[in-house]
Short mmCIF file of N, CA, C and O in Angstrom, two decimals:
data_model
loop_
_atom_site.label_atom_id
_atom_site.label_comp_id
_atom_site.label_asym_id
_atom_site.label_seq_id
_atom_site.Cartn_x
_atom_site.Cartn_y
_atom_site.Cartn_z
N UNK A 833 -7.91 -6.97 0.13
CA UNK A 833 -6.94 -6.58 0.96
C UNK A 833 -5.25 -7.40 0.29
O UNK A 833 -5.83 -8.23 -0.02
N UNK A 834 -4.47 -6.84 0.47
CA UNK A 834 -3.13 -7.47 0.06
C UNK A 834 -2.43 -8.22 1.61
O UNK A 834 -2.47 -7.49 2.57
N UNK A 835 -2.08 -9.26 1.45
CA UNK A 835 -2.29 -10.35 2.83
C UNK A 835 -0.89 -10.77 2.65
O UNK A 835 -0.19 -11.84 1.45
N UNK A 836 -0.37 -11.52 3.33
CA UNK A 836 1.01 -12.51 3.80
C UNK A 836 1.46 -13.16 4.79
O UNK A 836 0.72 -12.19 6.21
N UNK A 837 1.36 -14.17 4.77
CA UNK A 837 1.50 -15.14 6.47
C UNK A 837 2.77 -15.19 6.35
O UNK A 837 3.59 -16.22 5.86
N UNK A 838 3.48 -14.80 7.64
CA UNK A 838 4.94 -15.08 7.80
C UNK A 838 5.16 -15.52 9.58
O UNK A 838 4.72 -14.98 9.88
N UNK A 839 5.81 -16.74 9.64
CA UNK A 839 6.08 -17.48 10.45
C UNK A 839 4.41 -17.76 10.94
O UNK A 839 4.63 -17.60 12.24
N UNK A 840 3.61 -18.02 10.28
CA UNK A 840 2.54 -18.33 11.13
C UNK A 840 1.79 -16.52 11.37
O UNK A 840 0.55 -17.05 12.07
N UNK A 841 2.25 -15.76 10.92
CA UNK A 841 1.39 -14.53 11.59
C UNK A 841 1.04 -13.46 10.32
O UNK A 841 1.82 -13.73 9.24
N UNK A 842 -0.11 -13.15 10.47
CA UNK A 842 -0.56 -12.23 9.15
C UNK A 842 -0.28 -10.89 9.04
O UNK A 842 -0.34 -9.88 9.99
N UNK A 843 0.08 -10.47 8.13
CA UNK A 843 0.52 -9.27 7.61
C UNK A 843 -0.34 -8.91 6.44
O UNK A 843 -0.57 -9.50 5.67
N UNK A 844 -0.85 -7.60 6.75
CA UNK A 844 -1.57 -7.15 5.85
C UNK A 844 -1.68 -5.54 5.35
O UNK A 844 -1.15 -4.74 6.40
N UNK A 845 -2.22 -5.44 4.34
CA UNK A 845 -2.40 -3.69 3.77
C UNK A 845 -3.81 -3.55 3.50
O UNK A 845 -4.48 -4.37 2.17
N UNK A 846 -4.66 -3.07 4.18
CA UNK A 846 -6.14 -3.05 3.36
C UNK A 846 -6.28 -1.78 3.13
O UNK A 846 -6.00 -0.31 2.99
N UNK A 847 -7.47 -1.70 1.75
CA UNK A 847 -7.83 -0.81 0.80
C UNK A 847 -9.31 -0.84 0.76
O UNK A 847 -9.88 -1.76 1.30
N UNK A 848 -9.68 0.44 0.63
CA UNK A 848 -11.18 0.34 0.01
C UNK A 848 -10.97 0.69 -1.47
O UNK A 848 -10.32 1.90 -1.78
N UNK A 849 -11.53 0.20 -2.49
CA UNK A 849 -11.99 0.69 -4.08
C UNK A 849 -13.14 1.59 -3.95
O UNK A 849 -14.07 0.88 -3.85
N UNK A 850 -12.79 2.80 -4.56
CA UNK A 850 -14.06 3.43 -5.10
C UNK A 850 -13.92 3.63 -6.34
O UNK A 850 -12.52 4.65 -7.02
N UNK A 851 -14.10 3.11 -7.22
CA UNK A 851 -14.03 3.48 -8.82
C UNK A 851 -12.51 2.78 -9.14
O UNK A 851 -12.21 1.85 -8.98
N UNK A 852 -11.75 3.71 -9.74
CA UNK A 852 -10.46 3.46 -10.13
C UNK A 852 -9.40 4.06 -9.36
O UNK A 852 -8.30 4.52 -9.70
N UNK A 853 -9.87 4.09 -7.78
CA UNK A 853 -8.99 4.63 -6.76
C UNK A 853 -8.79 3.26 -5.92
O UNK A 853 -10.03 3.23 -5.56
N UNK A 854 -7.70 2.86 -5.63
CA UNK A 854 -7.41 1.91 -4.12
C UNK A 854 -6.80 3.23 -2.92
O UNK A 854 -6.15 3.84 -3.29
N UNK A 855 -7.56 3.31 -2.11
CA UNK A 855 -7.65 3.96 -1.17
C UNK A 855 -7.21 3.19 0.44
O UNK A 855 -7.82 2.25 0.85
N UNK A 856 -5.51 3.10 0.33
CA UNK A 856 -5.00 2.17 1.23
C UNK A 856 -5.31 2.84 3.03
O UNK A 856 -4.80 4.04 3.06
N UNK A 857 -6.20 2.25 3.86
CA UNK A 857 -6.04 3.06 5.19
C UNK A 857 -5.81 2.13 6.43
O UNK A 857 -6.04 2.74 7.36
N UNK A 858 -4.79 1.30 6.14
CA UNK A 858 -4.09 -0.05 6.85
C UNK A 858 -3.18 -0.45 6.35
O UNK A 858 -3.51 -1.05 5.65
N UNK A 859 -1.98 -0.49 7.21
CA UNK A 859 -0.82 -1.24 6.62
C UNK A 859 -0.55 -1.98 8.13
O UNK A 859 -0.41 -0.89 9.23
N UNK A 860 -0.60 -3.41 8.21
CA UNK A 860 -0.26 -3.87 9.59
C UNK A 860 0.74 -5.22 9.70
O UNK A 860 0.41 -5.89 8.83
N UNK A 861 1.72 -5.39 10.38
CA UNK A 861 2.91 -6.21 10.41
C UNK A 861 3.02 -6.47 11.77
O UNK A 861 3.22 -5.61 12.87
N UNK A 862 2.98 -7.74 12.51
CA UNK A 862 2.74 -7.76 14.12
C UNK A 862 4.19 -7.29 14.24
O UNK A 862 5.26 -7.49 13.49
N UNK A 863 4.60 -7.40 15.64
CA UNK A 863 5.95 -6.70 16.23
C UNK A 863 7.00 -7.51 15.89
O UNK A 863 7.69 -7.32 16.06
N UNK A 864 6.31 -8.91 16.16
CA UNK A 864 7.23 -10.14 15.89
C UNK A 864 7.87 -9.80 14.57
O UNK A 864 9.12 -10.76 14.43
N UNK A 865 7.58 -9.44 14.05
CA UNK A 865 8.37 -9.13 12.53
C UNK A 865 8.26 -7.92 12.11
O UNK A 865 9.05 -7.72 10.42
N UNK A 866 8.33 -6.70 12.77
CA UNK A 866 8.84 -5.71 12.47
C UNK A 866 10.23 -5.55 12.01
O UNK A 866 11.03 -6.70 12.45
N UNK A 867 10.47 -4.62 11.02
CA UNK A 867 12.26 -4.52 10.56
C UNK A 867 12.67 -5.55 9.54
O UNK A 867 13.96 -5.67 9.04
N UNK A 868 11.51 -6.61 9.07
CA UNK A 868 12.07 -7.45 7.74
C UNK A 868 11.37 -6.89 6.16
O UNK A 868 11.76 -7.66 5.91
N UNK A 869 10.77 -5.64 6.60
CA UNK A 869 10.68 -5.52 5.07
C UNK A 869 9.72 -5.85 4.54
O UNK A 869 9.12 -5.88 3.20
N UNK A 870 8.14 -6.81 5.31
CA UNK A 870 7.58 -7.19 5.04
C UNK A 870 6.16 -6.16 4.41
O UNK A 870 5.54 -6.46 3.69
N UNK A 871 6.01 -5.04 5.28
CA UNK A 871 5.33 -3.94 4.84
C UNK A 871 5.35 -3.70 3.66
O UNK A 871 4.56 -3.28 2.54
N UNK A 872 6.69 -3.13 3.34
CA UNK A 872 7.08 -2.59 2.26
C UNK A 872 7.14 -3.53 1.19
O UNK A 872 6.50 -3.08 -0.18
N UNK A 873 7.61 -4.88 1.18
CA UNK A 873 6.94 -5.91 0.02
C UNK A 873 5.35 -5.73 -0.22
O UNK A 873 4.86 -5.80 -1.43
N UNK A 874 4.55 -5.70 0.75
CA UNK A 874 2.90 -5.61 0.44
C UNK A 874 3.08 -4.34 -0.46
O UNK A 874 1.88 -4.36 -1.45
N UNK A 875 2.95 -3.38 0.13
CA UNK A 875 2.63 -2.09 -0.95
C UNK A 875 3.37 -2.31 -2.07
O UNK A 875 2.74 -1.70 -3.13
N UNK A 876 4.52 -2.71 -2.46
CA UNK A 876 5.09 -2.81 -3.65
C UNK A 876 4.19 -3.97 -4.79
O UNK A 876 4.12 -3.27 -5.44
N UNK A 877 3.98 -4.86 -3.72
CA UNK A 877 2.81 -5.52 -4.28
C UNK A 877 1.44 -5.24 -4.64
O UNK A 877 1.20 -5.01 -5.92
N UNK A 878 1.21 -4.14 -3.88
CA UNK A 878 -0.25 -3.47 -4.00
C UNK A 878 0.21 -2.44 -5.38
O UNK A 878 -1.03 -2.35 -5.97
N UNK A 879 1.19 -1.66 -4.84
CA UNK A 879 1.59 -0.81 -6.27
C UNK A 879 1.46 -1.35 -7.83
O UNK A 879 1.49 -0.47 -8.68
N UNK A 880 2.48 -2.49 -7.46
CA UNK A 880 2.25 -3.44 -8.63
C UNK A 880 0.84 -3.37 -9.65
O UNK A 880 0.58 -3.87 -10.89
N UNK A 881 -0.09 -4.26 -8.46
CA UNK A 881 -1.30 -4.54 -9.09
C UNK A 881 -2.18 -3.18 -9.51
O UNK A 881 -2.70 -3.01 -10.58
N UNK A 882 -1.64 -2.05 -8.81
CA UNK A 882 -2.43 -0.62 -9.20
C UNK A 882 -1.81 -0.24 -10.62
O UNK A 882 -2.92 -0.30 -11.28
N UNK A 883 -0.47 -0.05 -10.68
CA UNK A 883 -0.08 0.18 -11.76
C UNK A 883 -0.62 -1.22 -13.23
O UNK A 883 -1.36 -0.33 -14.46
N UNK A 884 -0.67 -2.64 -12.83
CA UNK A 884 -1.00 -3.19 -13.95
C UNK A 884 -2.72 -2.95 -14.59
O UNK A 884 -2.97 -3.37 -15.17
N UNK A 885 -3.56 -2.41 -13.24
CA UNK A 885 -4.79 -2.41 -13.12
C UNK A 885 -5.53 -0.94 -13.80
O UNK A 885 -6.39 -0.27 -13.84
N UNK A 886 -4.14 -0.51 -14.21
CA UNK A 886 -4.45 1.27 -14.33
C UNK A 886 -5.32 2.38 -13.24
O UNK A 886 -6.66 2.77 -13.47
N UNK A 887 -4.67 1.90 -12.27
CA UNK A 887 -5.38 2.00 -10.87
C UNK A 887 -4.68 3.46 -10.18
O UNK A 887 -3.58 3.31 -10.46
N UNK A 888 -5.62 4.25 -9.54
CA UNK A 888 -4.65 5.35 -8.46
C UNK A 888 -4.60 4.85 -7.08
O UNK A 888 -5.37 4.00 -6.75
N UNK A 889 -3.77 5.58 -6.41
CA UNK A 889 -3.52 5.01 -4.73
C UNK A 889 -3.67 6.37 -4.24
O UNK A 889 -3.10 6.98 -4.82
N UNK A 890 -4.33 6.56 -2.97
CA UNK A 890 -4.82 7.64 -2.05
C UNK A 890 -4.37 6.59 -0.81
O UNK A 890 -4.40 5.83 -0.33
N UNK A 891 -3.39 7.58 -0.26
CA UNK A 891 -2.42 6.99 0.75
C UNK A 891 -3.15 7.73 2.04
O UNK A 891 -2.65 8.40 2.61
N UNK A 892 -4.30 7.01 2.26
CA UNK A 892 -5.07 7.28 3.82
C UNK A 892 -3.96 6.79 4.88
O UNK A 892 -4.19 7.57 6.31
N UNK A 893 -3.45 5.66 4.84
CA UNK A 893 -2.81 4.77 5.89
C UNK A 893 -1.36 5.95 5.81
O UNK A 893 -0.52 6.17 4.73
N UNK A 894 -0.87 6.06 7.28
CA UNK A 894 0.39 6.90 7.52
C UNK A 894 1.68 6.16 6.32
O UNK A 894 2.54 6.76 6.22
N UNK A 895 1.52 4.82 6.92
CA UNK A 895 2.60 3.89 6.19
C UNK A 895 2.46 3.92 4.67
O UNK A 895 4.15 4.54 3.83
N UNK A 896 1.54 4.17 4.29
CA UNK A 896 1.57 3.98 2.88
C UNK A 896 2.01 5.20 2.49
O UNK A 896 2.68 5.93 1.46
N UNK A 897 1.62 6.56 2.95
CA UNK A 897 2.08 7.81 2.93
C UNK A 897 3.48 8.51 2.70
O UNK A 897 3.92 8.65 1.84
N UNK A 898 4.29 7.58 4.10
CA UNK A 898 5.54 7.68 4.14
C UNK A 898 6.30 7.23 3.11
O UNK A 898 7.55 7.76 2.85
N UNK A 899 5.79 6.14 2.63
CA UNK A 899 6.62 5.26 1.54
C UNK A 899 6.61 6.01 0.25
O UNK A 899 7.57 5.99 -0.43
N UNK A 900 5.52 6.63 0.13
CA UNK A 900 5.11 7.19 -1.36
C UNK A 900 5.82 8.50 -1.21
O UNK A 900 6.79 8.92 -2.12
N UNK A 901 6.24 8.73 -0.23
CA UNK A 901 7.51 10.26 0.09
C UNK A 901 8.51 9.97 -0.01
O UNK A 901 9.63 10.55 -0.54
N UNK A 902 9.13 8.59 0.17
CA UNK A 902 10.68 7.91 0.32
C UNK A 902 10.72 7.41 -0.70
O UNK A 902 12.03 7.23 -1.47
N UNK A 903 9.36 7.30 -1.78
CA UNK A 903 9.76 6.40 -3.08
C UNK A 903 8.95 7.22 -4.25
O UNK A 903 8.00 6.86 -4.45
N UNK A 904 9.82 8.46 -4.74
CA UNK A 904 9.11 9.59 -5.43
C UNK A 904 8.60 8.89 -6.67
O UNK A 904 7.23 9.06 -7.23
N UNK A 905 8.76 7.60 -6.97
CA UNK A 905 8.60 7.05 -8.11
C UNK A 905 7.09 6.36 -8.22
O UNK A 905 6.55 5.88 -9.31
N UNK A 906 6.92 6.16 -7.33
CA UNK A 906 5.57 5.91 -7.07
C UNK A 906 4.21 7.12 -6.89
O UNK A 906 2.98 6.43 -6.70
N UNK A 907 4.76 8.33 -6.86
CA UNK A 907 3.81 9.07 -7.02
C UNK A 907 2.75 9.44 -8.08
O UNK A 907 2.01 10.04 -7.87
N UNK A 908 3.28 8.09 -9.33
CA UNK A 908 2.41 8.60 -10.39
C UNK A 908 1.41 8.02 -10.14
O UNK A 908 0.33 8.03 -11.22
N UNK A 909 1.38 7.28 -9.10
CA UNK A 909 -0.09 6.73 -8.70
C UNK A 909 -1.31 7.23 -8.06
O UNK A 909 -2.14 7.00 -7.76
N UNK A 910 -0.86 8.39 -7.99
CA UNK A 910 -1.39 9.25 -6.70
C UNK A 910 -2.71 9.91 -7.66
O UNK A 910 -2.46 9.87 -8.76
N UNK A 911 -4.26 10.01 -7.51
CA UNK A 911 -5.04 10.77 -8.22
C UNK A 911 -4.89 12.14 -9.02
O UNK A 911 -3.89 12.86 -8.04
N UNK A 912 -5.11 12.65 -9.95
CA UNK A 912 -4.71 13.58 -10.46
C UNK A 912 -4.97 14.92 -9.00
O UNK A 912 -6.28 14.98 -8.75
N UNK A 913 -4.16 15.41 -9.07
CA UNK A 913 -4.56 16.82 -7.86
C UNK A 913 -3.97 16.54 -6.59
O UNK A 913 -4.03 17.27 -6.38
N UNK A 914 -3.95 15.43 -6.54
CA UNK A 914 -3.39 14.99 -5.19
C UNK A 914 -1.94 15.09 -4.94
O UNK A 914 -1.04 15.17 -5.52
N UNK A 915 -1.61 15.67 -3.40
CA UNK A 915 -0.32 15.76 -2.98
C UNK A 915 -0.23 15.10 -1.81
O UNK A 915 -1.00 14.92 -1.09
N UNK A 916 1.02 14.77 -1.28
CA UNK A 916 1.75 14.06 -0.17
C UNK A 916 1.89 15.47 0.93
O UNK A 916 1.79 15.61 1.49
#
């Protein structure tokens, strides 16, 4: 998982790796930290890692799916034939 501790609270983006694909299944930020862009920063970091390692991203998590819809430039990380 990708994680950050902010104000003593754990924020995370959980994934499973299957071959060359990272399937993101949960993104969580405590309510006290909501609206600060922390989830987006975690996803940005995860996507940068995926690009650097030449991995695909499968958004099973609704947050990651919505993020990819809002940021079309990230859709190149989807496995071939996958649509949002």
